[in-house]
Amino acid sequence: MAIEYTLSIIKPDATKRNLIGKILNRFEEAGLRIAAMKMVHLTQQQAEGFYAEHEGKAFFADLVAFMISAPVVVLVLEGESAVQNYRDLIGATNPEEARSGTIRHDFALNYRYNSVHGSDSPESAQREIAYFFVEQEIFK
Ligand code: UDP
């Protein structure tokens, strides 16, 4: 198995409810190492660019409004098969469908306010990491 890097975001619903520490703890307990981390209040343009693949969908404007409603924490996580392992750790997009013990099951409020983001493939991870970090900010 190969060491991979994945992009994680602790979303506004979680930062507003003081859940940053609890969520970071879940990452580390699962064996993921924090290779980069910063807190950012996204601009509308940054949020729209990040979610460009969803442009045109009914939920796009509300998703962007949510993502800029408070600061977020953006991270690069490192680990064996980190992309899939992290997706397993966060659970299904809709917390009602997320397995018990997953971050979204335990913390998310609903389908939109679902506490965390995670890259869905190694290709997305590469693109999303480059969207937020330059090479020197990632501690390998
Ligand atoms: N989302 C939403 N309404 C929907 C579907 C998704 O508000 O009907 C939001 C939700 O916050 C989700 C994000 O849009 O995490 C991106 O959706 P995607 O399908 O890419 O899910 P993810 O990869 O985050 O699990």
Coordinates of C-alpha atoms and ligand atoms in Angstrom, one line a residue:
M1 CA 0.0 0.0 0.0
A2 CA 1.2 3.4 -0.9
I3 CA 1.5 6.6 1.2
E4 CA -1.0 9.1 -0.1
Y5 CA -2.0 12.7 0.6
T6 CA -5.6 13.9 0.8
L7 CA -7.3 17.3 1.3
S8 CA -9.5 17.8 4.3
I9 CA -11.7 20.7 5.2
I10 CA -13.3 21.2 8.6
K11 CA -16.4 23.1 7.5
P12 CA -18.1 26.2 9.0
D13 CA -20.8 24.3 10.8
A14 CA -18.1 22.5 12.8
T15 CA -15.8 25.5 13.4
K16 CA -18.8 27.5 14.6
R17 CA -19.7 24.7 17.1
N18 CA -16.1 24.5 18.6
L19 CA -15.5 21.1 17.1
I20 CA -12.1 21.6 15.5
G21 CA -10.1 19.9 18.3
K22 CA -12.5 16.9 18.5
I23 CA -12.3 16.4 14.7
L24 CA -8.5 16.8 14.5
N25 CA -8.4 14.1 17.2
R26 CA -10.4 11.7 15.0
F27 CA -7.9 12.2 12.1
E28 CA -4.9 11.4 14.3
E29 CA -6.6 8.5 16.1
A30 CA -7.3 7.0 12.7
G31 CA -3.5 7.1 11.9
L32 CA -3.6 10.1 9.5
R33 CA -0.7 12.5 10.0
I34 CA -1.3 16.3 9.6
A35 CA 1.2 17.4 6.9
A36 CA -0.2 20.9 6.5
M37 CA -3.0 23.0 8.1
K38 CA -4.4 26.5 8.0
M39 CA -7.5 28.4 9.0
V40 CA -9.0 30.5 6.2
H41 CA -12.2 32.5 5.7
L42 CA -12.9 31.6 2.1
T43 CA -14.0 34.3 -0.4
Q44 CA -17.0 33.6 -2.6
Q45 CA -14.6 33.2 -5.5
Q46 CA -12.4 30.7 -3.7
A47 CA -15.5 28.6 -2.6
E48 CA -17.0 28.7 -6.1
G49 CA -13.6 27.7 -7.6
F50 CA -13.2 24.8 -5.2
Y51 CA -16.7 23.4 -5.9
A52 CA -16.6 24.3 -9.7
E53 CA -17.6 20.7 -10.5
H54 CA -21.0 21.4 -8.9
E55 CA -21.7 24.6 -10.7
G56 CA -25.2 24.6 -12.2
K57 CA -26.6 22.2 -9.6
A58 CA -29.6 23.3 -7.5
F59 CA -27.6 23.3 -4.3
F60 CA -24.5 25.2 -5.6
A61 CA -25.4 28.7 -4.4
D62 CA -26.4 27.5 -0.9
L63 CA -23.3 25.3 -0.7
V64 CA -21.1 28.3 -1.5
A65 CA -23.0 30.6 0.9
F66 CA -22.5 27.9 3.6
M67 CA -18.7 27.6 2.9
I68 CA -18.1 31.3 3.3
S69 CA -20.3 31.7 6.4
A70 CA -17.4 31.3 8.8
P71 CA -13.7 30.3 8.8
V72 CA -12.7 26.8 7.8
V73 CA -9.7 24.7 8.6
V74 CA -7.9 23.3 5.5
L75 CA -5.5 20.3 5.9
V76 CA -3.4 17.9 4.0
L77 CA -3.5 14.5 5.6
E78 CA -0.9 11.8 5.0
G79 CA -1.3 8.1 5.4
E80 CA -1.5 4.7 3.8
S81 CA -4.3 4.8 1.2
A82 CA -5.2 8.1 2.8
V83 CA -7.8 9.1 0.2
Q84 CA -10.0 6.1 0.7
N85 CA -9.2 5.7 4.4
Y86 CA -10.2 9.3 5.1
R87 CA -13.4 9.0 3.1
D88 CA -14.3 5.9 5.2
L89 CA -13.5 7.9 8.4
I90 CA -15.8 10.8 7.5
G91 CA -18.7 8.6 6.2
A92 CA -21.5 9.2 3.6
T93 CA -22.2 12.8 2.4
N94 CA -25.7 12.6 4.0
P95 CA -25.2 12.0 7.7
E96 CA -28.4 10.1 7.9
E97 CA -26.7 7.5 5.7
A98 CA -23.3 7.6 7.4
R99 CA -22.2 4.6 9.4
S100 CA -22.2 5.0 13.2
G101 CA -18.7 6.1 14.4
T102 CA -18.0 8.1 11.3
I103 CA -17.3 11.9 11.7
R104 CA -20.4 12.9 9.7
H105 CA -22.6 10.5 11.6
D106 CA -21.3 11.8 14.9
F107 CA -21.1 15.6 14.2
A108 CA -22.9 16.6 11.0
L109 CA -26.2 18.5 11.1
N110 CA -27.6 17.5 7.7
Y111 CA -26.8 16.8 4.1
R112 CA -25.3 20.3 3.6
Y113 CA -23.9 21.2 7.0
N114 CA -21.9 18.0 7.1
S115 CA -18.8 19.2 9.1
V116 CA -16.0 17.9 6.8
H117 CA -14.8 17.6 3.3
G118 CA -12.6 14.9 1.8
S119 CA -11.1 14.4 -1.6
D120 CA -13.0 11.6 -3.5
S121 CA -10.0 10.3 -5.6
P122 CA -6.2 10.6 -5.8
E123 CA -6.7 12.9 -8.8
S124 CA -9.1 15.2 -6.9
A125 CA -6.7 15.2 -3.9
Q126 CA -3.8 16.4 -6.1
R127 CA -5.9 19.2 -7.6
E128 CA -7.5 20.2 -4.2
I129 CA -4.2 20.2 -2.3
A130 CA -2.7 22.5 -5.0
Y131 CA -5.7 24.7 -4.7
F132 CA -4.8 25.6 -1.1
F133 CA -1.2 24.8 -0.6
V134 CA 2.2 25.4 -2.2
E135 CA 4.8 22.6 -1.9
Q136 CA 6.8 24.3 0.9
E137 CA 3.8 24.4 3.1
I138 CA 3.4 20.6 3.1
F139 CA 5.6 18.8 5.6
K140 CA 6.4 15.4 4.2
Ligands
UDP1 N1 -24.4 19.2 -0.7 C1 -25.5 19.9 -0.5 N2 -26.7 19.4 -1.1 C2 -26.7 18.3 -1.8 C3 -25.5 17.6 -2.0 C4 -24.4 18.1 -1.5 O1 -25.5 21.0 0.1 O2 -27.8 17.9 -2.3 C5 -23.1 19.8 -0.2 C6 -22.6 19.0 1.0 O3 -22.0 19.9 1.9 C7 -21.5 18.1 0.3 C8 -21.0 19.1 -0.8 O4 -22.2 19.8 -1.2 O5 -20.5 17.7 1.2 C9 -20.3 18.5 -2.0 O6 -21.1 17.5 -2.5 P1 -20.4 16.1 -2.9 O7 -21.5 15.3 -3.6 O8 -19.2 16.3 -3.7 O9 -20.2 15.3 -1.5 P2 -18.8 15.0 -0.7 O10 -17.7 14.7 -1.7 O11 -18.5 16.2 0.1 O12 -19.2 13.8 0.2

